[in-house]
């Protein structure tokens, strides 16, 4: 750090940074992030602009002495994918609580989440203080949400080309607040649009494969094959996007009877 005075004041504030991190972790694990305020995370001796500068000029800057911490957080991304949508490549860190809202958490590693550019841009500096709109922190899902909980569903839409849409419909066994937060997060990140676009490409290939394996309309073997694909995918993740798609296709009478054959998009070029 070239600014020796800033470095000295930041070093002197290490204990405060650590105390703030403990407070943040408590809020994360108690699902109370919607109640955070900038005043709770003030760092004596450092201005808001200086706290932001510590992130931009030290933690995130290439070749800085602190950059290894940034890279460590990035390396925690599951399969190198975005922590929010689990589709885009994680190529940046998102401040879960925006740096403009609580500057005191600018360099807290618990406040940094591996994300893709799309989700990071969707979130920007927005922060909602309504309890039902609190985003679910990827590092600590609510204890009320068991690993087997379902929240992602799909629907088949007949037409010249088969289509699948996605929506959030959490299990009724979950409490109302958690269900509201899941639905809000799905909407906030516009995941329905993302999943539908991605599924369109995958569905085209699925239709071609089914038409080759089961020509002439064979609803029972088609449904059985799709259920097998769905079971395999959902066994690892009950909200796996492809598993949810296969599940919807397997239970749709139109698709398993004729839809998989009319759903083949004509070759282009």
XYZ file of N, CA and C in Angstrom:
807
model
N 0.840 -1.177 0.000
C 0.000 0.000 0.000
C 0.887 1.245 0.000
N 0.742 2.062 -1.003
C 1.611 3.221 -1.152
C 1.321 4.306 -0.107
N 0.058 4.460 0.257
C -0.321 5.468 1.241
C 0.004 4.922 2.633
N 1.142 5.347 3.160
C 1.615 4.813 4.442
C 0.673 5.184 5.589
N 0.091 6.369 5.521
C -0.831 6.787 6.572
C -2.085 5.915 6.570
N -2.631 5.650 5.378
C -3.807 4.794 5.267
C -3.476 3.381 5.741
N -2.304 2.905 5.367
C -1.889 1.569 5.793
C -1.804 1.480 7.312
N -1.254 2.508 7.925
C -1.108 2.519 9.380
C -2.475 2.525 10.063
N -3.408 3.312 9.523
C -4.736 3.383 10.131
C -5.527 2.093 9.891
N -5.346 1.489 8.715
C -6.025 0.223 8.431
C -5.488 -0.882 9.346
N -4.163 -0.897 9.556
C -3.554 -1.894 10.439
C -4.048 -1.719 11.869
N -4.182 -0.482 12.285
C -4.652 -0.185 13.632
C -6.103 -0.628 13.827
N -6.851 -0.756 12.728
C -8.278 -1.084 12.798
C -8.562 -2.574 12.607
N -7.530 -3.413 12.616
C -7.716 -4.845 12.381
C -8.720 -5.443 13.353
N -8.613 -5.100 14.620
C -9.540 -5.649 15.616
C -10.985 -5.268 15.297
N -11.191 -4.042 14.807
C -12.543 -3.607 14.457
C -13.059 -4.358 13.241
N -12.190 -4.579 12.261
C -12.579 -5.369 11.086
C -13.016 -6.772 11.513
N -12.263 -7.368 12.420
C -12.582 -8.721 12.874
C -13.894 -8.749 13.656
N -14.109 -7.738 14.491
C -15.355 -7.660 15.253
C -16.551 -7.482 14.315
N -16.374 -6.654 13.290
C -17.436 -6.455 12.303
C -17.757 -7.750 11.565
N -16.731 -8.530 11.281
C -16.933 -9.791 10.578
C -17.744 -10.763 11.427
N -17.462 -10.800 12.716
C -18.226 -11.657 13.620
C -19.694 -11.222 13.641
N -19.921 -9.920 13.680
C -21.299 -9.397 13.663
C -21.999 -9.778 12.365
N -21.279 -9.668 11.264
C -21.853 -10.032 9.961
C -22.195 -11.518 9.910
N -21.279 -12.354 10.355
C -21.524 -13.794 10.328
C -22.736 -14.170 11.176
N -22.907 -13.496 12.289
C -24.085 -13.740 13.124
C -25.359 -13.382 12.372
N -25.335 -12.240 11.693
C -26.508 -11.809 10.921
C -26.801 -12.786 9.785
N -25.739 -13.314 9.176
C -25.917 -14.284 8.085
C -26.580 -15.549 8.608
N -26.060 -16.088 9.688
C -26.546 -17.372 10.204
C -27.906 -17.262 10.888
N -28.279 -16.066 11.307
C -29.603 -15.872 11.910
C -30.601 -15.302 10.918
N -30.203 -15.204 9.652
C -31.080 -14.700 8.588
C -31.594 -13.301 8.900
N -30.710 -12.453 9.422
C -31.102 -11.095 9.825
C -30.385 -10.021 9.028
N -29.944 -10.341 7.822
C -29.178 -9.383 7.027
C -29.998 -8.170 6.601
N -31.312 -8.315 6.537
C -32.142 -7.191 6.115
C -32.105 -6.041 7.127
N -31.609 -6.323 8.324
C -31.573 -5.296 9.346
C -30.243 -4.586 9.510
N -29.279 -4.889 8.637
C -27.956 -4.280 8.800
C -28.002 -2.788 8.459
N -27.146 -2.036 9.140
C -27.017 -0.607 8.868
C -25.541 -0.252 8.804
N -25.253 0.821 8.126
C -23.864 1.269 8.015
C -23.276 1.599 9.380
N -24.115 2.112 10.274
C -23.632 2.501 11.598
C -23.110 1.313 12.401
N -23.663 0.131 12.137
C -23.229 -1.070 12.863
C -21.799 -1.464 12.520
N -21.333 -1.051 11.363
C -20.047 -1.546 10.858
C -19.061 -0.403 10.606
N -19.212 0.662 11.352
C -18.267 1.765 11.228
C -16.874 1.325 11.672
N -15.866 1.830 10.984
C -14.475 1.553 11.346
C -13.829 2.878 11.714
N -13.535 3.045 12.982
C -12.981 4.307 13.461
C -11.659 4.618 12.763
N -11.514 5.862 12.338
C -10.269 6.293 11.717
C -10.216 6.104 10.221
N -11.253 5.498 9.641
C -11.286 5.285 8.188
C -12.602 5.805 7.628
N -12.517 6.628 6.610
C -13.724 7.161 5.982
C -14.342 6.121 5.060
N -15.588 6.352 4.653
C -16.251 5.432 3.722
C -15.475 5.309 2.418
N -14.980 6.429 1.919
C -14.219 6.400 0.667
C -12.922 5.607 0.824
N -12.304 5.716 1.986
C -11.066 4.962 2.219
C -11.342 3.467 2.333
N -12.462 3.099 2.917
C -12.835 1.687 3.015
C -13.081 1.108 1.623
N -13.752 1.870 0.780
C -13.979 1.431 -0.601
C -12.660 1.322 -1.351
N -11.745 2.241 -1.063
C -10.442 2.230 -1.729
C -9.618 1.018 -1.323
N -9.810 0.532 -0.108
C -9.084 -0.657 0.331
C -9.488 -1.867 -0.519
N -10.758 -1.908 -0.901
C -11.209 -3.008 -1.761
C -10.697 -2.840 -3.189
N -10.928 -1.683 -3.763
C -10.580 -1.463 -5.166
C -9.076 -1.375 -5.392
N -8.386 -0.781 -4.436
C -6.958 -0.574 -4.635
C -6.074 -1.655 -4.062
N -6.648 -2.492 -3.188
C -5.841 -3.525 -2.552
C -6.393 -4.931 -2.793
N -7.577 -5.198 -2.276
C -8.090 -6.569 -2.336
C -8.333 -7.048 -3.758
N -8.948 -6.216 -4.592
C -9.318 -6.669 -5.941
C -8.295 -6.325 -7.018
N -7.335 -5.493 -6.694
C -6.368 -5.068 -7.714
C -5.357 -6.167 -8.003
N -5.158 -6.433 -9.303
C -4.178 -7.440 -9.723
C -2.791 -7.086 -9.196
N -2.085 -8.112 -8.742
C -0.691 -7.995 -8.279
C -0.542 -7.258 -6.951
N -1.644 -6.963 -6.276
C -1.524 -6.355 -4.949
C -1.210 -7.455 -3.934
N -0.700 -7.054 -2.783
C -0.334 -8.036 -1.761
C -1.549 -8.758 -1.187
N -2.707 -8.122 -1.285
C -3.923 -8.725 -0.727
C -4.724 -9.506 -1.771
N -4.282 -9.492 -3.012
C -5.046 -10.122 -4.089
C -5.275 -11.611 -3.854
N -4.375 -12.277 -3.128
C -4.544 -13.709 -2.904
C -5.824 -14.011 -2.122
N -6.271 -13.049 -1.308
C -7.522 -13.231 -0.570
C -8.714 -13.208 -1.525
N -8.676 -12.288 -2.481
C -9.712 -12.203 -3.520
C -9.759 -13.515 -4.303
N -8.590 -13.986 -4.713
C -8.519 -15.221 -5.497
C -8.979 -16.427 -4.689
N -8.721 -16.400 -3.370
C -9.162 -17.506 -2.510
C -10.686 -17.593 -2.482
N -11.335 -16.450 -2.353
C -12.801 -16.447 -2.351
C -13.326 -16.933 -3.702
N -12.712 -16.479 -4.783
C -13.132 -16.914 -6.114
C -12.998 -18.425 -6.274
N -11.963 -18.990 -5.688
C -11.711 -20.431 -5.838
C -12.760 -21.274 -5.121
N -13.539 -20.653 -4.245
C -14.571 -21.388 -3.520
C -15.856 -21.563 -4.320
N -15.914 -20.977 -5.505
C -17.112 -21.115 -6.338
C -17.279 -22.580 -6.753
N -18.426 -23.169 -6.449
C -18.686 -24.565 -6.776
C -18.646 -24.772 -8.284
N -17.750 -25.644 -8.727
C -17.557 -25.920 -10.163
C -17.243 -24.650 -10.951
N -16.710 -23.649 -10.264
C -16.359 -22.360 -10.875
C -17.574 -21.630 -11.430
N -18.759 -21.939 -10.889
C -19.993 -21.318 -11.365
C -20.489 -20.256 -10.387
N -21.322 -19.377 -10.908
C -21.916 -18.300 -10.122
C -22.671 -18.866 -8.922
N -22.482 -18.257 -7.774
C -23.140 -18.715 -6.549
C -24.645 -18.456 -6.561
N -25.099 -17.560 -7.431
C -26.513 -17.215 -7.466
C -27.302 -18.043 -8.481
N -26.861 -18.061 -9.725
C -27.623 -18.746 -10.773
C -27.119 -20.149 -11.059
N -25.907 -20.472 -10.632
C -25.302 -21.782 -10.861
C -25.271 -22.142 -12.353
N -25.152 -21.118 -13.185
C -25.019 -21.350 -14.629
C -23.838 -20.575 -15.201
N -23.819 -19.275 -14.988
C -22.728 -18.454 -15.511
C -21.423 -18.730 -14.802
N -20.327 -18.463 -15.502
C -19.000 -18.649 -14.919
C -18.758 -17.563 -13.872
N -18.289 -17.959 -12.698
C -17.965 -16.991 -11.649
C -16.671 -16.287 -12.024
N -16.778 -15.032 -12.427
C -15.587 -14.296 -12.863
C -15.430 -12.962 -12.140
N -16.233 -12.760 -11.100
C -16.117 -11.539 -10.305
C -16.639 -11.823 -8.903
N -16.400 -10.904 -7.991
C -16.945 -11.033 -6.645
C -18.034 -9.977 -6.444
N -19.159 -10.417 -5.919
C -20.268 -9.515 -5.623
C -20.265 -9.197 -4.133
N -20.460 -7.926 -3.811
C -20.666 -7.548 -2.408
C -22.107 -7.887 -2.056
N -22.294 -8.923 -1.235
C -23.653 -9.350 -0.889
C -24.429 -8.185 -0.297
N -23.821 -7.484 0.648
C -24.350 -6.202 1.105
C -23.543 -5.149 0.362
N -24.172 -4.393 -0.532
C -23.429 -3.476 -1.408
C -22.473 -2.561 -0.653
N -21.351 -2.328 -1.266
C -20.316 -1.485 -0.686
C -20.823 -0.055 -0.480
N -21.812 0.346 -1.277
C -22.385 1.682 -1.133
C -23.348 1.761 0.046
N -23.846 0.617 0.480
C -24.791 0.576 1.606
C -24.057 0.478 2.933
N -23.064 -0.423 2.998
C -22.265 -0.600 4.215
C -20.787 -0.640 3.826
N -20.138 0.502 3.706
C -18.719 0.543 3.328
C -17.821 -0.232 4.285
N -18.240 -0.353 5.538
C -17.429 -1.048 6.526
C -17.241 -2.521 6.238
N -18.027 -3.069 5.310
C -17.902 -4.476 4.938
C -17.250 -4.639 3.564
N -16.604 -3.596 3.099
C -16.023 -3.595 1.755
C -15.006 -4.712 1.549
N -14.230 -5.030 2.584
C -13.174 -6.042 2.418
C -13.433 -7.270 3.273
N -14.639 -7.410 3.802
C -14.946 -8.595 4.603
C -15.197 -9.779 3.673
N -14.460 -10.845 3.855
C -14.557 -11.986 2.938
C -15.927 -12.660 3.004
N -16.619 -12.549 4.138
C -17.962 -13.122 4.240
C -18.975 -12.312 3.441
N -18.601 -11.124 3.047
C -19.505 -10.280 2.266
C -19.206 -10.358 0.770
N -18.256 -11.192 0.396
C -17.862 -11.320 -1.000
C -18.290 -12.681 -1.542
N -19.045 -12.662 -2.628
C -19.633 -13.882 -3.179
C -19.236 -14.041 -4.644
N -18.650 -15.189 -5.026
C -18.317 -15.420 -6.436
C -19.579 -15.366 -7.301
N -19.540 -14.570 -8.337
C -20.729 -14.384 -9.168
C -20.339 -14.209 -10.634
N -21.331 -14.347 -11.498
C -21.119 -14.080 -12.921
C -21.447 -12.608 -13.180
N -21.027 -12.111 -14.318
C -21.289 -10.709 -14.656
C -22.786 -10.417 -14.695
N -23.562 -11.366 -15.222
C -25.001 -11.150 -15.366
C -25.662 -10.914 -14.014
N -25.419 -11.807 -13.059
C -26.049 -11.659 -11.751
C -25.511 -10.438 -11.013
N -24.227 -10.185 -11.159
C -23.634 -9.026 -10.496
C -24.286 -7.734 -10.997
N -24.553 -7.656 -12.292
C -25.183 -6.461 -12.870
C -26.650 -6.376 -12.481
N -27.313 -7.534 -12.331
C -28.708 -7.515 -11.915
C -28.847 -6.963 -10.495
N -27.886 -7.300 -9.651
C -27.968 -6.879 -8.253
C -27.521 -5.436 -8.059
N -26.442 -5.051 -8.722
C -25.888 -3.701 -8.614
C -25.807 -3.256 -7.150
N -26.275 -2.056 -6.842
C -26.186 -1.529 -5.483
C -27.522 -1.596 -4.746
N -28.469 -2.340 -5.310
C -29.789 -2.413 -4.686
C -29.731 -3.231 -3.397
N -30.453 -2.770 -2.396
C -30.542 -3.497 -1.130
C -31.912 -3.233 -0.537
N -32.606 -4.299 -0.177
C -33.976 -4.186 0.315
C -34.010 -4.519 1.803
N -34.598 -3.627 2.586
C -34.659 -3.824 4.038
C -35.904 -4.596 4.476
N -36.760 -4.972 3.539
C -37.933 -5.771 3.890
C -37.494 -7.209 4.197
N -37.978 -7.759 5.293
C -37.560 -9.096 5.714
C -37.846 -10.144 4.640
N -38.998 -10.029 3.974
C -39.378 -11.030 2.973
C -38.580 -10.905 1.678
N -37.812 -9.822 1.552
C -36.999 -9.620 0.348
C -35.512 -9.849 0.592
N -35.161 -10.351 1.758
C -33.747 -10.620 2.038
C -33.251 -11.735 1.118
N -32.136 -11.484 0.461
C -31.519 -12.514 -0.369
C -30.977 -13.628 0.528
N -30.987 -14.846 0.026
C -30.428 -15.971 0.768
C -28.928 -16.010 0.535
N -28.171 -15.944 1.613
C -26.713 -15.920 1.492
C -26.210 -17.312 1.101
N -25.413 -17.412 0.033
C -24.933 -18.727 -0.429
C -24.103 -19.487 0.600
N -23.511 -18.770 1.555
C -22.649 -19.427 2.537
C -23.417 -20.009 3.712
N -24.684 -19.680 3.847
C -25.448 -20.157 5.005
C -26.933 -20.156 4.691
N -27.410 -21.249 4.121
C -28.836 -21.360 3.859
C -29.578 -21.511 5.183
N -30.833 -21.057 5.249
C -31.590 -21.169 6.497
C -31.668 -22.616 6.980
N -31.594 -22.800 8.298
C -31.683 -24.139 8.873
C -33.028 -24.787 8.555
N -34.019 -23.949 8.259
C -35.360 -24.465 7.954
C -35.461 -25.048 6.542
N -34.396 -24.897 5.760
C -34.396 -25.422 4.388
C -33.529 -26.669 4.332
N -34.121 -27.851 4.375
C -33.330 -29.081 4.306
C -32.750 -29.265 2.908
N -31.679 -30.044 2.779
C -31.061 -30.260 1.463
C -32.032 -30.818 0.429
N -33.067 -31.491 0.902
C -34.018 -32.123 -0.023
C -35.152 -31.192 -0.447
N -35.163 -29.974 0.051
C -36.270 -29.058 -0.239
C -36.326 -28.697 -1.720
N -37.537 -28.694 -2.262
C -37.743 -28.313 -3.663
C -38.277 -26.894 -3.728
N -37.791 -26.138 -4.704
C -38.341 -24.805 -4.938
C -38.466 -24.484 -6.421
N -37.750 -25.216 -7.270
C -37.781 -24.937 -8.707
C -38.739 -25.884 -9.415
N -39.602 -25.328 -10.228
C -40.572 -26.118 -11.009
C -40.515 -25.684 -12.478
N -41.047 -26.531 -13.330
C -41.068 -26.223 -14.762
C -42.425 -26.582 -15.346
N -42.746 -25.951 -16.461
C -43.997 -26.219 -17.167
C -43.705 -26.335 -18.654
N -44.409 -27.240 -19.317
C -44.234 -27.467 -20.754
C -45.279 -26.659 -21.522
N -44.847 -26.035 -22.618
C -45.747 -25.226 -23.434
C -45.789 -25.791 -24.853
N -46.917 -26.411 -25.243
C -47.049 -26.950 -26.597
C -46.983 -25.848 -27.641
N -46.541 -26.224 -28.836
C -46.482 -25.273 -29.935
C -45.733 -25.865 -31.100
N -45.491 -25.067 -32.130
C -44.702 -25.554 -33.275
C -43.347 -26.081 -32.832
N -42.813 -25.478 -31.782
C -41.577 -25.946 -31.147
C -41.846 -26.017 -29.651
N -41.598 -27.159 -29.048
C -41.852 -27.315 -27.615
C -41.017 -26.316 -26.814
N -41.584 -25.818 -25.740
C -40.876 -24.870 -24.884
C -41.123 -25.231 -23.427
N -40.181 -24.841 -22.579
C -40.300 -25.080 -21.140
C -40.023 -23.780 -20.403
N -40.875 -23.456 -19.450
C -40.654 -22.279 -18.614
C -40.387 -22.735 -17.177
N -39.789 -21.849 -16.392
C -39.422 -22.184 -15.014
C -39.997 -21.150 -14.060
N -40.340 -21.595 -12.871
C -40.840 -20.683 -11.850
C -40.479 -21.221 -10.469
N -40.456 -20.326 -9.498
C -40.152 -20.706 -8.118
C -41.453 -21.030 -7.399
N -41.527 -22.233 -6.859
C -42.686 -22.681 -6.087
C -42.169 -23.556 -4.953
N -41.662 -22.936 -3.895
C -41.047 -23.688 -2.800
C -42.030 -24.641 -2.119
N -41.498 -25.727 -1.591
C -42.311 -26.702 -0.871
C -43.157 -26.006 0.197
N -44.390 -26.463 0.352
C -45.291 -25.879 1.352
C -44.812 -26.156 2.776
N -43.904 -27.118 2.935
C -43.377 -27.439 4.259
C -42.446 -26.342 4.788
N -41.941 -25.485 3.891
C -41.082 -24.384 4.309
C -41.926 -23.270 4.921
N -41.341 -22.516 5.839
C -42.089 -21.428 6.453
C -42.358 -20.324 5.439
N -43.367 -19.516 5.721
C -43.816 -18.499 4.768
C -42.724 -17.485 4.435
N -41.927 -17.092 5.426
C -40.889 -16.090 5.187
C -39.819 -16.631 4.248
N -39.392 -17.870 4.469
C -38.374 -18.469 3.607
C -38.901 -18.642 2.188
N -40.158 -19.057 2.072
C -40.763 -19.225 0.748
C -40.793 -17.883 0.017
N -41.155 -16.829 0.726
C -41.216 -15.489 0.114
C -39.829 -15.045 -0.332
N -38.813 -15.343 0.449
C -37.452 -14.936 0.101
C -36.957 -15.688 -1.129
N -37.271 -16.959 -1.221
C -36.848 -17.751 -2.384
C -37.501 -17.212 -3.651
N -38.798 -16.948 -3.579
C -39.525 -16.435 -4.748
C -38.985 -15.064 -5.146
N -38.730 -14.217 -4.160
C -38.198 -12.884 -4.459
C -36.828 -12.970 -5.116
N -35.973 -13.840 -4.600
C -34.624 -13.948 -5.160
C -34.676 -14.462 -6.593
N -35.552 -15.429 -6.854
C -35.719 -15.963 -8.211
C -36.132 -14.849 -9.167
N -37.048 -14.013 -8.711
C -37.528 -12.895 -9.528
C -36.473 -11.809 -9.659
N -35.808 -11.493 -8.552
C -34.806 -10.415 -8.536
C -33.673 -10.701 -9.509
N -33.286 -11.976 -9.620
C -32.186 -12.358 -10.504
C -32.674 -12.723 -11.910
N -33.991 -12.644 -12.119
C -34.570 -12.937 -13.434
C -34.164 -14.333 -13.913
N -34.181 -15.285 -12.983
C -33.724 -16.632 -13.315
C -34.682 -17.362 -14.256
N -35.961 -17.011 -14.217
C -36.906 -17.656 -15.116
C -36.536 -17.440 -16.571
N -36.153 -16.218 -16.921
C -35.748 -15.906 -18.291
C -34.449 -16.625 -18.645
N -33.472 -16.575 -17.739
C -32.188 -17.241 -17.989
C -32.387 -18.732 -18.210
N -33.114 -19.387 -17.319
C -33.293 -20.837 -17.422
C -34.068 -21.214 -18.681
N -35.046 -20.409 -19.074
C -35.826 -20.719 -20.269
C -34.965 -20.631 -21.526
N -34.104 -19.636 -21.587
C -33.219 -19.484 -22.751
C -32.243 -20.654 -22.827
N -31.657 -21.000 -21.702
C -30.700 -22.110 -21.673
C -31.402 -23.427 -22.011
N -32.599 -23.618 -21.452
C -33.335 -24.854 -21.673
C -33.750 -25.028 -23.132
N -33.974 -23.925 -23.841
C -34.396 -24.014 -25.242
C -33.361 -24.759 -26.074
N -32.088 -24.475 -25.823
C -31.030 -25.183 -26.563
C -30.970 -26.652 -26.158
N -31.081 -26.899 -24.864
C -31.013 -28.283 -24.377
C -32.230 -29.083 -24.828
N -33.384 -28.450 -24.860
C -34.611 -29.136 -25.250
C -34.575 -29.558 -26.711
N -33.982 -28.736 -27.548
C -33.856 -29.087 -28.959
C -33.071 -30.389 -29.122
N -31.959 -30.503 -28.401
C -31.166 -31.727 -28.462
C -31.894 -32.911 -27.872
N -32.652 -32.684 -26.801
C -33.427 -33.761 -26.184
C -34.476 -34.294 -27.146
N -35.156 -33.397 -27.852
C -36.176 -33.812 -28.818
C -35.573 -34.654 -29.936
N -34.429 -34.225 -30.433
C -33.782 -34.981 -31.502
C -33.401 -36.382 -31.023
N -32.876 -36.451 -29.819
C -32.477 -37.749 -29.263
C -33.685 -38.658 -29.075
N -34.772 -38.116 -28.568
C -35.977 -38.919 -28.357
C -36.580 -39.381 -29.684
N -36.591 -38.487 -30.685
C -37.158 -38.838 -31.989
C -36.369 -39.974 -32.648
N -35.060 -39.980 -32.424
C -34.233 -41.040 -32.990
C -34.429 -42.357 -32.243
N -34.592 -42.298 -30.933
C -34.713 -43.509 -30.126
C -36.133 -44.074 -30.127
N -37.131 -43.179 -30.210
C -38.525 -43.613 -30.099
C -39.360 -42.993 -31.225
N -39.112 -43.374 -32.470
C -39.870 -42.795 -33.595
C -41.323 -43.263 -33.601
N -42.193 -42.379 -34.075
C -43.580 -42.769 -34.265
C -44.475 -42.577 -33.059
N -44.009 -41.950 -32.027
C -44.861 -41.688 -30.868
C -44.983 -42.868 -29.935
N -44.181 -42.928 -28.903
C -44.208 -44.018 -27.924
C -44.203 -43.399 -26.524
N -45.385 -42.971 -26.064
C -45.456 -42.194 -24.825
C -44.889 -42.890 -23.591
N -45.140 -44.172 -23.419
C -44.676 -44.837 -22.201
C -43.155 -44.945 -22.125
N -42.483 -45.451 -23.162
C -41.015 -45.504 -23.085
C -40.372 -44.117 -23.068
N -40.993 -43.149 -23.736
C -40.460 -41.778 -23.720
C -40.527 -41.232 -22.304
N -41.684 -41.396 -21.652
C -41.852 -40.906 -20.289
C -40.895 -41.616 -19.334
N -40.725 -42.905 -19.516
C -39.839 -43.672 -18.641
C -38.393 -43.204 -18.789
N -37.989 -42.948 -20.030
C -36.626 -42.475 -20.281
C -36.402 -41.107 -19.648
N -37.381 -40.221 -19.795
C -37.263 -38.882 -19.223
C -37.256 -38.930 -17.698
N -38.059 -39.828 -17.111
C -38.062 -39.971 -15.654
C -36.706 -40.457 -15.150
N -36.073 -41.322 -15.918
C -34.746 -41.810 -15.535
C -33.730 -40.667 -15.555
N -33.793 -39.854 -16.595
C -32.897 -38.699 -16.669
C -33.160 -37.735 -15.516
N -34.437 -37.529 -15.224
C -34.807 -36.630 -14.146
C -34.328 -37.153 -12.796
N -34.553 -38.419 -12.536
C -34.154 -39.010 -11.255
C -32.649 -38.901 -11.039
N -31.886 -39.150 -12.094
C -30.423 -39.069 -11.986
C -29.985 -37.652 -11.617
N -30.571 -36.660 -12.275
C -30.174 -35.272 -12.037
C -30.643 -34.779 -10.667
N -31.874 -35.119 -10.295
C -32.432 -34.616 -9.035
C -31.881 -35.342 -7.820
N -31.263 -36.490 -8.027
C -30.652 -37.206 -6.910
C -29.486 -36.413 -6.342
N -28.784 -35.713 -7.203
C -27.640 -34.905 -6.767
C -28.080 -33.535 -6.267
N -29.126 -32.979 -6.887
C -29.613 -31.652 -6.518
C -31.108 -31.601 -6.809
N -31.941 -31.505 -5.772
C -33.397 -31.531 -5.981
C -33.922 -30.368 -6.808
N -33.070 -29.367 -7.059
C -33.474 -28.222 -7.877
C -32.602 -28.080 -9.116
N -32.017 -29.195 -9.539
C -31.213 -29.177 -10.754
C -32.097 -28.758 -11.931
N -31.661 -27.751 -12.662
C -32.476 -27.189 -13.735
C -32.857 -28.230 -14.781
N -31.897 -29.039 -15.205
C -32.201 -30.047 -16.219
C -33.101 -31.142 -15.665
N -32.855 -31.520 -14.402
C -33.705 -32.531 -13.787
C -35.146 -32.082 -13.693
N -35.339 -30.820 -13.341
C -36.687 -30.258 -13.249
C -37.332 -30.221 -14.634
N -36.554 -29.901 -15.660
C -37.076 -29.880 -17.025
C -37.505 -31.278 -17.458
N -36.636 -32.277 -17.238
C -36.974 -33.651 -17.622
C -38.217 -34.135 -16.884
N -38.343 -33.751 -15.623
C -39.501 -34.134 -14.815
C -40.787 -33.597 -15.438
N -40.764 -32.320 -15.826
C -41.945 -31.711 -16.431
C -42.274 -32.367 -17.778
N -41.250 -32.648 -18.569
C -41.466 -33.284 -19.871
C -42.059 -34.679 -19.707
N -41.586 -35.419 -18.704
C -42.031 -36.800 -18.497
C -43.503 -36.874 -18.117
N -44.004 -35.850 -17.477
C -45.396 -35.876 -17.005
C -46.345 -35.129 -17.937
N -45.834 -34.632 -19.051
C -46.679 -33.897 -19.986
C -47.145 -34.824 -21.111
N -48.438 -35.057 -21.175
C -48.993 -36.012 -22.143
C -48.735 -35.573 -23.587
N -48.892 -34.288 -23.864
C -48.663 -33.803 -25.231
C -47.222 -34.059 -25.651
N -46.274 -33.739 -24.784
C -44.869 -33.885 -25.159
C -44.496 -35.340 -25.368
N -44.906 -36.233 -24.465
C -44.499 -37.633 -24.578
C -45.218 -38.360 -25.706
N -46.327 -37.788 -26.194
C -47.073 -38.422 -27.285
C -46.613 -37.917 -28.652
N -46.607 -36.601 -28.832
C -46.230 -36.051 -30.136
C -45.234 -34.891 -30.038
N -45.205 -34.246 -28.895
C -44.427 -33.019 -28.765
C -42.946 -33.182 -29.002
N -42.394 -34.323 -28.597
C -40.948 -34.490 -28.756
C -40.544 -34.603 -30.219
N -41.496 -34.951 -31.085
C -41.167 -35.043 -32.506
C -41.431 -33.725 -33.231
N -42.508 -33.032 -32.877
C -42.744 -31.732 -33.522
C -41.846 -30.681 -32.909
N -41.222 -31.010 -31.790
C -40.350 -30.042 -31.118
C -38.957 -29.971 -31.660
N -38.703 -30.589 -32.807
C -37.373 -30.541 -33.398
C -37.257 -29.280 -34.252
N -36.373 -28.401 -33.881
C -36.172 -27.187 -34.643
C -35.473 -27.517 -35.948
N -35.920 -26.918 -37.059
C -35.263 -27.183 -38.346
C -33.813 -26.709 -38.334
N -32.965 -27.478 -39.000
C -31.552 -27.086 -39.085
C -31.416 -25.784 -39.855
N -30.497 -24.938 -39.441
C -30.293 -23.660 -40.127
C -28.916 -23.640 -40.772
N -28.768 -22.739 -41.699
C -27.465 -22.568 -42.352
C -27.214 -23.590 -43.402
